[in-house]
Coordinates of C-alpha atoms in Angstrom, one line a residue:
Chain A
M1 CA -10.0 30.5 -1.4
T2 CA -8.7 31.9 1.6
A3 CA -5.9 29.6 3.8
T4 CA -7.8 29.8 6.6
A5 CA -11.3 28.9 5.0
P6 CA -12.8 25.6 6.5
A7 CA -12.6 22.1 4.8
I8 CA -16.5 21.7 5.2
T9 CA -19.0 23.7 6.3
I10 CA -22.4 22.9 7.4
K11 CA -25.5 24.9 8.3
D12 CA -28.2 24.9 9.5
L13 CA -29.1 21.6 8.3
T14 CA -32.2 19.7 8.1
M15 CA -32.3 16.1 7.6
A16 CA -35.5 14.2 6.8
Y17 CA -37.1 11.3 5.5
G18 CA -40.3 12.3 4.1
S19 CA -42.0 14.2 6.8
F20 CA -39.9 11.8 9.5
V21 CA -37.0 14.3 10.4
L22 CA -33.5 12.9 11.8
Q23 CA -31.9 16.1 12.7
H24 CA -32.1 19.2 12.6
D25 CA -30.6 23.2 12.9
L26 CA -27.0 21.2 12.7
N27 CA -24.1 23.8 12.2
F28 CA -20.8 23.2 12.7
S29 CA -17.4 23.5 10.2
I30 CA -14.9 20.8 10.3
A31 CA -10.7 22.6 9.8
K32 CA -8.3 21.6 7.5
N33 CA -6.2 18.9 8.5
D34 CA -8.9 18.2 10.9
I35 CA -9.3 15.0 12.5
F36 CA -13.6 15.3 12.9
V37 CA -15.3 13.0 14.5
I38 CA -19.1 12.8 13.7
M39 CA -21.0 10.7 16.8
G40 CA -23.9 9.9 18.3
G41 CA -25.8 6.5 18.9
N42 CA -27.3 4.4 16.6
G43 CA -30.3 5.6 14.2
C44 CA -29.1 9.5 14.8
G45 CA -28.5 10.2 11.1
K46 CA -24.8 10.3 11.2
S47 CA -24.8 8.0 8.0
T48 CA -26.9 9.8 6.6
L49 CA -25.1 13.2 7.3
L50 CA -22.1 11.7 5.2
R51 CA -24.1 10.8 2.4
H52 CA -25.5 14.3 2.4
M53 CA -21.8 15.4 1.7
L54 CA -20.8 12.6 -0.5
G55 CA -23.8 14.0 -2.8
L56 CA -25.4 10.5 -3.0
K57 CA -28.9 12.3 -1.3
P58 CA -29.7 16.3 -1.1
P59 CA -30.9 17.0 2.0
A60 CA -34.3 18.5 3.4
K61 CA -33.1 22.2 4.3
G62 CA -29.8 24.2 4.5
S63 CA -26.3 23.8 2.6
I64 CA -23.3 22.2 3.0
W65 CA -20.4 24.4 1.9
Y66 CA -17.2 22.8 0.6
G67 CA -14.4 25.5 0.9
E68 CA -16.7 28.9 -0.1
E69 CA -18.8 26.6 -2.5
S70 CA -22.3 25.6 -1.7
F71 CA -22.0 22.0 -2.4
W72 CA -26.1 21.5 -3.7
E73 CA -26.6 24.1 -5.3
L74 CA -23.6 23.3 -7.7
P75 CA -24.1 22.3 -10.8
D76 CA -23.6 18.6 -11.6
E77 CA -19.9 19.0 -13.1
D78 CA -19.3 21.0 -10.4
R79 CA -20.2 18.4 -7.7
A80 CA -18.1 15.9 -9.4
R81 CA -15.0 18.4 -9.5
I82 CA -14.9 18.4 -5.7
L83 CA -16.3 14.5 -4.9
R84 CA -12.4 14.1 -7.2
K85 CA -11.1 15.7 -4.8
T86 CA -12.7 13.6 -1.9
G87 CA -12.1 9.5 -1.0
I88 CA -14.6 7.4 0.7
L89 CA -13.9 4.2 3.4
Y90 CA -17.6 2.7 3.1
Q91 CA -18.9 0.9 6.4
T92 CA -18.5 -2.6 4.2
G93 CA -16.0 -2.0 2.2
A94 CA -18.0 -1.7 -0.8
L95 CA -14.9 -2.8 -3.0
W96 CA -16.3 -3.6 -6.4
S97 CA -16.8 -7.8 -5.5
S98 CA -16.5 -8.3 -9.9
M99 CA -12.8 -6.8 -9.6
T100 CA -9.1 -7.7 -8.3
L101 CA -7.8 -5.5 -5.3
A102 CA -5.4 -3.9 -8.0
E103 CA -8.6 -2.9 -10.4
N104 CA -10.7 -2.1 -7.7
V105 CA -7.5 1.2 -6.8
A106 CA -6.7 1.3 -10.3
L107 CA -10.6 2.4 -11.7
P108 CA -10.4 6.1 -10.0
L109 CA -7.0 6.7 -11.4
L110 CA -7.9 5.2 -14.4
H111 CA -11.0 7.3 -15.2
Y112 CA -9.2 10.4 -13.7
T113 CA -5.6 10.2 -15.0
D114 CA -4.3 9.7 -18.2
L115 CA -1.1 7.8 -16.9
S116 CA 0.7 4.3 -18.3
P117 CA -0.8 1.1 -17.4
E118 CA 2.7 0.9 -16.0
V119 CA 2.6 3.8 -13.7
I120 CA -0.6 2.7 -13.0
R121 CA 0.3 -0.3 -12.0
E122 CA 3.2 0.9 -9.4
L123 CA 1.2 3.1 -7.9
V124 CA -1.5 0.6 -7.2
A125 CA 1.2 -1.5 -5.6
F126 CA 1.9 1.4 -3.6
K127 CA -0.9 2.5 -2.5
L128 CA -1.7 -1.5 -1.4
S129 CA 2.1 -1.9 0.0
L130 CA 1.0 1.8 2.1
V131 CA -2.0 -0.1 3.2
G132 CA -0.1 -3.3 4.3
L133 CA -1.5 -5.3 1.6
A134 CA 1.7 -5.6 -1.0
G135 CA 1.1 -8.5 -3.1
F136 CA -2.8 -8.9 -3.0
E137 CA -3.2 -7.1 -6.2
E138 CA -5.1 -10.5 -7.7
F139 CA -7.1 -11.0 -4.8
Y140 CA -10.8 -10.8 -5.1
P141 CA -12.3 -8.8 -1.9
A142 CA -14.5 -12.1 -0.9
E143 CA -10.7 -13.9 -0.3
L144 CA -10.4 -11.3 2.0
S145 CA -10.8 -10.5 5.8
G146 CA -13.1 -8.3 6.9
G147 CA -10.0 -6.5 7.8
M148 CA -8.0 -7.0 4.6
R149 CA -11.3 -5.6 3.0
K150 CA -11.1 -2.6 5.0
R151 CA -7.8 -1.9 4.5
A152 CA -8.0 -2.5 0.7
S153 CA -11.1 -0.3 0.5
L154 CA -9.1 2.7 2.1
A155 CA -5.7 2.1 -0.6
R156 CA -8.8 2.5 -2.9
A157 CA -9.5 5.8 -0.8
I158 CA -6.4 7.5 -1.3
A159 CA -5.9 6.2 -5.0
L160 CA -6.1 9.8 -6.2
D161 CA -4.0 11.7 -3.1
P162 CA -7.4 13.3 -1.7
E163 CA -7.5 16.3 0.4
I164 CA -11.0 15.0 2.1
L165 CA -11.4 11.6 3.4
F166 CA -14.8 10.3 4.7
F167 CA -14.3 7.1 6.9
D168 CA -18.0 5.4 8.1
E169 CA -17.5 3.7 10.8
P170 CA -14.2 2.7 9.9
S171 CA -13.7 0.3 13.3
A172 CA -17.3 -1.6 12.8
G173 CA -16.8 -5.4 12.8
L174 CA -12.9 -4.8 13.5
D175 CA -11.7 -7.0 15.9
P176 CA -9.9 -4.6 18.7
I177 CA -6.4 -5.2 16.9
S178 CA -6.9 -4.9 14.1
A179 CA -9.6 -1.7 14.9
R180 CA -6.0 0.0 16.3
I181 CA -4.2 -0.6 13.4
L182 CA -6.9 1.3 11.4
D183 CA -6.9 4.3 13.3
E184 CA -2.6 4.2 13.5
L185 CA -3.4 4.0 9.4
I186 CA -5.6 6.6 9.8
L187 CA -3.8 9.1 11.8
E188 CA -0.7 8.4 9.4
L189 CA -2.4 9.5 6.3
R190 CA -3.2 12.6 8.4
E191 CA 0.1 13.0 8.6
S192 CA 1.6 12.3 5.7
L193 CA -0.9 13.0 2.6
G194 CA -1.9 16.6 4.8
A195 CA -5.7 15.5 4.3
T196 CA -8.9 16.0 6.4
L197 CA -10.2 13.2 7.7
V198 CA -14.4 13.5 9.1
V199 CA -15.0 9.6 10.6
V200 CA -18.4 8.8 11.6
T201 CA -18.2 6.1 14.1
H202 CA -19.7 5.5 17.6
D203 CA -16.3 3.9 19.0
L204 CA -15.1 5.1 21.4
A205 CA -11.6 4.2 21.7
S206 CA -10.7 5.0 17.8
I207 CA -12.8 8.6 18.8
Y208 CA -10.2 9.3 22.4
T209 CA -7.6 8.3 20.4
I210 CA -7.8 9.8 16.6
A211 CA -10.0 13.2 16.8
T212 CA -9.2 16.4 17.0
N213 CA -12.8 17.9 16.7
S214 CA -16.0 16.6 16.6
V215 CA -20.0 16.7 16.8
F216 CA -22.6 15.3 19.1
L217 CA -25.7 14.5 17.6
D218 CA -28.6 13.3 19.5
G219 CA -31.3 11.0 18.6
D220 CA -34.0 11.7 21.2
S221 CA -33.5 16.0 21.0
K222 CA -33.2 15.7 17.3
T223 CA -30.3 18.3 17.1
M224 CA -26.3 18.9 17.9
L225 CA -25.8 18.8 21.7
A226 CA -21.6 19.5 21.6
T227 CA -18.8 20.0 19.4
G228 CA -15.5 20.2 20.3
D229 CA -12.3 17.8 20.8
P230 CA -13.2 14.5 22.6
K231 CA -11.0 14.5 25.3
T232 CA -12.3 18.5 26.8
L233 CA -15.7 17.4 26.5
L234 CA -15.3 14.3 28.4
R235 CA -13.8 16.9 30.8
E236 CA -15.9 20.1 30.5
C237 CA -19.0 19.2 28.9
T238 CA -22.0 19.6 31.2
D239 CA -24.8 18.0 29.3
T240 CA -26.0 14.3 30.6
T241 CA -26.5 13.2 27.1
V242 CA -23.5 14.1 25.7
L243 CA -21.4 12.9 29.0
N244 CA -23.6 9.0 29.2
F245 CA -22.2 8.6 25.7
L246 CA -18.6 9.5 26.5
T247 CA -18.6 7.6 29.6
R248 CA -20.7 4.5 28.3
G249 CA -23.2 5.5 30.6
T250 CA -20.8 5.6 34.2
G251 CA -20.1 9.2 34.6
E252 CA -16.4 8.4 34.6
R253 CA -14.8 11.9 33.5
E254 CA -11.2 9.9 32.7
V255 CA -9.8 9.0 29.4
R256 CA -10.2 5.0 29.5
T257 CA -6.8 4.1 26.6
V258 CA -7.8 0.7 25.7
Chain B
M1 CA -41.7 -36.6 40.0
T2 CA -42.9 -32.8 40.1
Q3 CA -45.9 -31.9 41.8
Q4 CA -48.6 -30.0 39.7
P5 CA -48.8 -26.4 40.0
I6 CA -50.9 -25.0 42.2
F7 CA -52.0 -21.8 44.0
I8 CA -53.9 -21.3 47.5
I9 CA -55.8 -18.2 48.4
D10 CA -55.6 -17.4 52.2
H11 CA -56.8 -14.6 54.3
P12 CA -54.7 -14.1 57.3
Q13 CA -56.7 -11.0 58.7
P14 CA -59.2 -9.0 57.1
G15 CA -58.1 -6.6 53.8
F16 CA -54.8 -9.2 53.6
L17 CA -54.5 -11.4 50.9
V18 CA -52.1 -14.5 50.4
V19 CA -51.4 -16.2 47.6
N20 CA -49.5 -19.4 48.5
L21 CA -47.3 -20.6 45.3
G22 CA -46.9 -24.5 45.0
G23 CA -45.9 -26.9 42.7
A24 CA -43.3 -26.6 39.4
W25 CA -44.9 -23.3 37.4
T26 CA -42.7 -23.7 34.0
L27 CA -43.7 -23.8 30.7
H28 CA -43.9 -27.3 30.7
T29 CA -46.3 -27.6 33.2
S30 CA -49.6 -26.8 33.3
P31 CA -50.5 -24.0 36.2
P32 CA -54.1 -22.4 36.8
E33 CA -55.8 -19.8 35.2
P34 CA -55.8 -16.7 37.3
T35 CA -59.6 -16.4 37.1
E36 CA -60.1 -17.0 41.1
L37 CA -57.8 -15.2 42.1
L38 CA -58.7 -12.1 39.9
T39 CA -62.5 -12.2 41.2
A40 CA -60.9 -12.6 45.1
L41 CA -58.9 -9.2 44.7
N42 CA -62.2 -7.1 45.6
D43 CA -62.7 -3.8 47.4
T44 CA -62.6 -5.5 50.2
V45 CA -58.8 -6.2 49.9
R46 CA -55.6 -3.6 50.7
S47 CA -52.9 -5.6 50.5
L48 CA -51.7 -8.0 48.0
A49 CA -48.9 -10.6 48.9
F50 CA -47.1 -13.9 48.1
A51 CA -45.6 -16.7 49.3
S52 CA -43.4 -19.1 47.9
Q53 CA -42.1 -21.8 50.6
H54 CA -44.2 -24.7 48.7
L55 CA -42.8 -23.3 45.1
E56 CA -40.0 -26.0 43.3
D57 CA -39.7 -24.6 40.0
W58 CA -40.5 -21.9 37.9
D59 CA -39.7 -19.6 35.1
T60 CA -41.0 -16.9 32.6
R61 CA -44.7 -18.9 33.1
L62 CA -45.0 -17.8 36.3
L63 CA -43.6 -14.3 35.6
I64 CA -46.5 -13.7 33.4
F65 CA -49.3 -15.1 36.0
L66 CA -47.2 -12.8 38.0
R67 CA -47.7 -10.0 36.2
T68 CA -51.5 -10.3 35.2
V69 CA -52.4 -10.6 39.0
I70 CA -50.1 -7.2 39.9
S71 CA -51.7 -5.3 37.2
A72 CA -55.1 -6.1 38.2
A73 CA -54.2 -5.5 41.8
R74 CA -53.2 -2.2 41.0
E75 CA -55.9 -1.5 38.8
Q76 CA -57.6 -2.0 42.2
H77 CA -55.1 0.3 44.0
I78 CA -54.5 -3.0 45.7
E79 CA -51.0 -2.6 47.6
V80 CA -48.6 -5.0 46.2
N81 CA -45.4 -6.6 48.5
L82 CA -43.2 -8.9 46.2
T83 CA -40.7 -10.1 49.0
G84 CA -42.4 -13.7 49.5
L85 CA -41.5 -14.4 45.5
P86 CA -37.9 -16.0 44.7
P87 CA -35.4 -13.1 44.4
G88 CA -34.6 -13.8 40.9
A89 CA -38.7 -13.5 40.4
Q90 CA -38.7 -10.1 42.1
R91 CA -35.3 -8.8 39.9
L92 CA -37.5 -10.2 36.7
L93 CA -40.5 -8.4 36.9
A94 CA -38.5 -4.9 38.6
L95 CA -36.5 -5.2 35.2
A96 CA -39.6 -5.6 33.2
E97 CA -41.3 -2.6 34.2
A98 CA -37.9 -0.5 34.3
V99 CA -38.7 1.4 30.7
P100 CA -42.7 1.5 30.1
E101 CA -44.3 0.7 26.9
K102 CA -43.8 2.4 24.2
T103 CA -47.2 4.6 23.1
T104 CA -45.7 7.6 20.9
Y105 CA -46.1 5.8 17.1
S106 CA -49.0 3.4 17.1
K107 CA -48.4 1.4 14.0
T108 CA -51.9 0.1 14.0
A109 CA -53.0 3.4 13.3
R110 CA -55.6 2.9 10.2
E111 CA -55.4 5.4 7.9
S112 CA -58.5 6.7 5.5
F113 CA -59.0 5.6 2.7
V114 CA -58.5 9.0 0.2
T115 CA -55.6 9.2 2.6
R116 CA -54.4 5.7 1.5
I117 CA -55.4 6.4 -2.1
G118 CA -52.8 9.1 -2.3
R119 CA -50.3 7.9 -1.2
L120 CA -50.4 5.2 -3.2
A121 CA -50.8 7.9 -6.4
I122 CA -47.5 9.9 -4.2
V123 CA -45.7 6.3 -4.6
L124 CA -47.0 5.5 -8.5
F125 CA -45.7 8.9 -9.4
A126 CA -42.3 8.4 -8.1
Q127 CA -41.8 5.4 -9.6
I128 CA -42.4 7.0 -13.2
Q129 CA -40.1 9.3 -12.0
E130 CA -37.5 7.1 -10.8
V131 CA -37.7 4.6 -14.3
T132 CA -37.9 8.0 -16.7
A133 CA -34.9 8.7 -15.1
F134 CA -33.4 5.4 -15.2
T135 CA -34.4 4.9 -19.0
G136 CA -33.2 8.6 -19.6
E137 CA -29.8 7.7 -17.8
I138 CA -29.1 4.7 -20.0
I139 CA -30.0 6.3 -23.2
L140 CA -27.0 9.6 -22.2
E141 CA -24.4 6.9 -21.1
F142 CA -25.6 5.0 -24.7
L143 CA -24.4 8.0 -26.3
T144 CA -21.3 8.9 -24.2
L145 CA -20.2 5.4 -25.3
I146 CA -20.5 5.9 -28.9
A147 CA -18.7 9.3 -28.1
G148 CA -16.2 7.1 -26.3
K149 CA -16.0 7.8 -23.3
S150 CA -17.5 5.7 -21.4
P151 CA -16.3 4.0 -18.1
F152 CA -17.3 0.8 -19.7
R153 CA -14.9 -2.0 -19.8
A154 CA -15.2 -4.3 -23.1
R155 CA -14.0 -7.4 -20.7
D156 CA -17.4 -7.1 -18.4
F157 CA -19.0 -7.3 -21.5
F158 CA -17.6 -10.4 -23.2
F159 CA -18.2 -11.9 -20.1
F160 CA -22.2 -11.3 -19.6
V161 CA -21.9 -12.4 -23.6
Q162 CA -20.4 -15.5 -22.9
A163 CA -23.0 -15.8 -19.8
C164 CA -25.7 -15.1 -21.9
G165 CA -25.0 -16.8 -25.0
A166 CA -22.7 -20.1 -24.8
E167 CA -23.9 -20.6 -21.7
S168 CA -27.5 -20.7 -22.1
L169 CA -26.9 -22.8 -25.5
P170 CA -27.4 -26.4 -23.4
I171 CA -30.9 -26.0 -21.6
V172 CA -31.7 -23.3 -24.5
S173 CA -31.1 -26.6 -27.2
L174 CA -33.0 -28.8 -24.2
I175 CA -36.7 -26.8 -24.7
A176 CA -36.2 -26.2 -28.5
V177 CA -35.8 -29.6 -29.0
L178 CA -39.1 -30.4 -26.7
V179 CA -41.2 -27.5 -28.5
G180 CA -40.4 -28.8 -31.2
V181 CA -41.4 -32.5 -31.0
I182 CA -44.6 -31.0 -28.9
L183 CA -45.8 -28.7 -31.7
S184 CA -45.3 -31.7 -34.4
F185 CA -46.8 -34.0 -32.0
V186 CA -50.2 -32.4 -31.4
G187 CA -50.2 -30.8 -35.7
A188 CA -49.5 -34.5 -36.5
V189 CA -52.9 -36.3 -34.3
Q190 CA -54.9 -33.4 -36.1
L191 CA -53.2 -33.7 -39.8
Q192 CA -52.6 -37.6 -40.0
M193 CA -56.7 -37.8 -40.2
F194 CA -56.7 -36.1 -43.6
G195 CA -53.4 -37.7 -45.0
A196 CA -51.6 -34.5 -44.6
Q197 CA -48.8 -35.5 -42.8
I198 CA -46.5 -33.5 -44.5
Y199 CA -47.7 -29.9 -43.6
V200 CA -46.5 -31.3 -40.0
A201 CA -43.4 -29.7 -41.2
N202 CA -45.0 -26.1 -41.8
L203 CA -46.7 -26.4 -38.5
V204 CA -43.4 -26.9 -36.7
G205 CA -41.5 -24.2 -39.1
L206 CA -43.9 -21.6 -38.8
G207 CA -44.6 -21.8 -34.9
M208 CA -41.0 -22.3 -34.0
V209 CA -39.8 -19.5 -36.5
L210 CA -42.7 -16.8 -35.5
E211 CA -43.7 -17.5 -32.1
M212 CA -42.0 -19.7 -30.2
G213 CA -38.4 -19.8 -30.9
A214 CA -38.3 -16.2 -29.6
L215 CA -40.6 -16.6 -27.0
M216 CA -39.2 -19.6 -25.3
S217 CA -35.5 -18.5 -25.4
G218 CA -36.6 -14.4 -24.2
V219 CA -38.8 -16.8 -20.9
I220 CA -35.1 -18.8 -20.7
V221 CA -33.0 -15.9 -20.5
A222 CA -35.3 -14.0 -18.5
G223 CA -35.4 -16.9 -15.8
R224 CA -31.4 -17.2 -16.2
I225 CA -30.3 -14.0 -17.1
G226 CA -32.6 -11.1 -16.1
A227 CA -32.8 -12.7 -12.6
A228 CA -28.9 -12.5 -12.1
Y229 CA -28.8 -9.2 -13.2
A230 CA -31.2 -8.3 -10.7
A231 CA -29.3 -10.1 -7.9
Q232 CA -25.5 -8.9 -9.0
L233 CA -27.3 -5.4 -8.9
G234 CA -29.1 -5.1 -5.8
T235 CA -25.9 -7.3 -3.7
M236 CA -23.7 -4.4 -5.3
Q237 CA -26.5 -2.2 -3.9
V238 CA -26.4 -3.5 -0.8
N239 CA -22.5 -3.8 -0.2
E240 CA -22.7 0.0 -1.0
E241 CA -20.5 -0.7 -4.1
I242 CA -22.8 1.0 -6.0
D243 CA -22.5 4.6 -4.2
A244 CA -18.9 3.9 -4.3
L245 CA -19.0 3.9 -8.5
R246 CA -21.3 7.4 -7.8
T247 CA -19.1 9.4 -5.6
I248 CA -16.1 8.7 -7.3
G249 CA -17.9 10.1 -10.1
I250 CA -17.8 7.1 -12.3
S251 CA -21.6 6.1 -13.5
P252 CA -22.7 2.9 -12.1
V253 CA -25.2 3.0 -15.6
G254 CA -22.9 3.2 -18.0
F255 CA -20.2 1.0 -15.3
L256 CA -22.2 -1.7 -14.6
V257 CA -26.0 -1.6 -16.1
L258 CA -24.9 -1.1 -20.4
P259 CA -22.4 -4.0 -20.5
R260 CA -25.2 -6.3 -19.5
M261 CA -28.2 -4.8 -21.9
L262 CA -26.3 -4.4 -24.4
A263 CA -24.6 -8.1 -24.1
L264 CA -28.1 -9.4 -23.9
M265 CA -29.1 -7.6 -26.9
L266 CA -26.5 -9.0 -29.1
M267 CA -27.1 -12.5 -28.0
L268 CA -31.0 -12.9 -27.5
P269 CA -31.6 -12.4 -31.6
L270 CA -28.8 -15.4 -31.9
L271 CA -30.0 -17.5 -29.4
C272 CA -33.7 -17.3 -30.8
I273 CA -32.0 -18.5 -34.5
Y274 CA -30.4 -21.4 -32.3
A275 CA -33.7 -22.2 -30.7
D276 CA -35.7 -22.2 -34.6
I277 CA -33.3 -24.5 -35.6
M278 CA -33.0 -26.9 -32.8
G279 CA -37.5 -26.8 -32.6
I280 CA -37.3 -27.6 -36.3
L281 CA -34.8 -30.5 -35.5
G282 CA -37.3 -31.8 -33.4
G283 CA -40.3 -30.9 -35.1
S284 CA -38.2 -33.4 -37.7
V285 CA -37.4 -36.6 -35.2
I286 CA -41.3 -37.0 -35.0
G287 CA -41.9 -36.2 -38.3
V288 CA -39.4 -39.2 -39.2
T289 CA -40.0 -41.6 -36.8
M290 CA -43.8 -41.8 -36.3
L291 CA -45.0 -40.4 -39.8
D292 CA -43.0 -42.0 -41.9
L293 CA -41.5 -38.8 -43.8
S294 CA -37.8 -38.9 -44.7
L295 CA -35.7 -36.1 -44.0
V296 CA -34.9 -34.6 -46.5
E297 CA -38.4 -34.3 -47.4
Y298 CA -39.5 -32.8 -44.2
L299 CA -36.7 -30.3 -44.8
E300 CA -37.3 -29.5 -48.4
Q301 CA -41.0 -29.0 -47.0
T302 CA -39.9 -25.9 -44.6
R303 CA -38.0 -24.3 -46.4
K304 CA -40.8 -24.3 -49.2
T305 CA -42.4 -22.6 -46.1
L306 CA -40.2 -20.6 -44.7
H307 CA -39.6 -17.0 -46.1
L308 CA -36.9 -14.5 -44.9
S309 CA -39.5 -12.0 -43.5
Q310 CA -40.7 -14.8 -41.0
C311 CA -37.7 -15.0 -39.8
G312 CA -37.6 -11.7 -39.6
Q313 CA -40.7 -11.0 -37.1
G314 CA -39.1 -13.4 -34.9
L315 CA -35.6 -11.4 -34.7
L316 CA -37.6 -8.6 -34.1
K317 CA -39.6 -10.2 -31.4
S318 CA -36.4 -11.5 -29.8
S319 CA -34.4 -8.2 -30.5
V320 CA -37.1 -6.8 -28.0
F321 CA -37.7 -9.4 -25.7
G322 CA -33.8 -8.3 -24.8
V323 CA -34.4 -5.1 -24.2
L324 CA -36.9 -5.6 -22.3
I325 CA -35.6 -8.3 -20.0
G326 CA -32.2 -6.7 -19.2
Y327 CA -34.2 -3.1 -18.9
A328 CA -36.6 -4.8 -16.1
G329 CA -32.9 -6.8 -14.4
C330 CA -31.1 -4.0 -14.2
L331 CA -34.0 -1.4 -13.5
R332 CA -35.2 -3.9 -10.3
G333 CA -31.8 -3.9 -9.2
M334 CA -30.7 -0.7 -8.9
Q335 CA -34.0 -0.3 -6.8
C336 CA -32.9 -2.8 -5.0
G337 CA -33.4 -1.9 -0.9
R338 CA -30.5 -2.5 1.4
S339 CA -31.6 -6.1 2.8
A340 CA -30.9 -9.6 2.0
L341 CA -35.0 -9.9 1.9
A342 CA -35.0 -7.1 -1.0
V343 CA -32.3 -8.5 -2.8
G344 CA -34.9 -11.2 -3.0
E345 CA -38.0 -9.6 -4.2
A346 CA -35.6 -7.7 -7.0
T347 CA -35.1 -11.0 -8.3
T348 CA -38.5 -12.4 -8.3
S349 CA -40.1 -8.9 -9.6
A350 CA -37.4 -9.0 -12.3
V351 CA -38.5 -12.8 -13.6
V352 CA -42.4 -11.5 -13.0
T353 CA -41.7 -8.2 -14.8
S354 CA -39.5 -9.4 -18.0
I355 CA -41.9 -13.1 -18.6
V356 CA -45.4 -9.8 -18.8
L357 CA -43.2 -7.7 -20.4
I358 CA -42.2 -10.7 -23.8
V359 CA -46.1 -12.0 -23.5
V360 CA -47.6 -8.3 -23.5
S361 CA -45.4 -7.1 -26.3
D362 CA -45.3 -10.3 -28.0
S363 CA -48.5 -10.0 -28.4
I364 CA -48.9 -6.6 -29.6
I365 CA -46.2 -7.2 -32.0
T366 CA -47.7 -10.3 -33.6
F367 CA -51.0 -7.7 -33.6
I368 CA -49.2 -5.2 -35.6
I369 CA -47.8 -7.1 -38.2
N370 CA -50.6 -9.5 -39.0
R371 CA -53.4 -6.7 -39.0

């Protein structure tokens, strides 16, 4: 694998449920160490694209490349090997409700490493303190607020120091302050872990704060309409649908920092 | 006192029609039907206007009246002038027309009989595939467990052992004792006529051990545990917990389904034995209190009747039930869709499937053994 190869490449991808086509002819690549935002309106297929990338649902047509390997053409074991280098923050957090936070964060470590229980305990405590939840080891997910659950889920996602981190609508259901804190945490993690971040979102405030690159999926024309840094797109994009989305329909080409 | 809603049709000059609205046009009054107005909108009319000086109050009731009138007028190419209406009503009418009615997807289109059969076959085929894949995965994960490489957590297993076993004891006791009482009651009425009360012990003993112990404990566990499994796994599906397991490479079958199924398969035969004993005790209560039998006499008669092979038959049945209940509960949970409604359906379906499977497999086993 060459150093310049993109982390993920999407080639001629078509997504469909049965005969209902969600998106067709998607072509873009995600460079290493980017914060890549997949944006678009509700129901345009953002989350489905994520499911394709995470190996949960095979695409209808086309391919997804991790480095120089075509993900869906690999045997199961190799797909599992690639996924081991990724971490996911689900929209609802998806913490395992029957386990404490410590057990949630520890499970990937127990499954993939031969570390001693003490080391794992220390690792878990460290990951939880990274997301500001030190001392919450023995809490169950149901005992936490939505924002705390999201952060705990982030701690689990980074348990194995992943190379690629996926976020499914990280700010959904969070108040502006919690969303901002999560955005800062995402930026911080990219700096410190050197990871590639793929974020599915339609929250403009967080798009302008974190994204270094993006793709816009349109639900009406069923394909991608633009790709690039959203701030550049806002200044230069000529497509009215993209511009409408980026300006909340006002057409003002100015970044509004929240 | 609010005025009755009325309208008066006015012809200020030929070809012009003005509708004077008066009174309170709300959901709580009863406005007149627009029939008279619709007939007035004939070829001679070129322009329609409204006047609302006498309108006291209005809400959506007025708007739907206006909508009917306006669309009828447009069909006849009559010019409609809305300026006489209250400004709020004008804005709402404009808003309702801003987005045209969606016509591209029609959900009411009926498919032909053949298409529907085809669709049904596709769904059925997909379901068979799903069930086969699930069964295969259970077997593979069981083999990995034996090889010692499964993510199986012993703590989960013992938790479910407790839930299926110890926590089911009170309800199983109650039901089994009552079934014993019912059996002996039914038998006693008949057998007393021949003076053969003592054979009530045979009836209850055989009935419980061969059939009722396994059946009753199976049905209780299907309701208590099968439903719980489906609901737990279904909720995890909704919360994306199962996706989260899959993406970190842990098989949800090995991690979630196996401990549940194994706990159930282990505990149900034990519950069955317990139910047998409770049923015999329940029968003896009737024997002692109503049939003038001594307890020792009753139990001795039961002991003489029962053979180990008969207990084995009951145990075999309840082992099979254990597998079926665990399988149905977990399968329905894993198949669950992503909504609260789907969790409810999964739970109901798990219980119904379990009970149907229990009764069907029970008759098959009984038939094979007693042939």
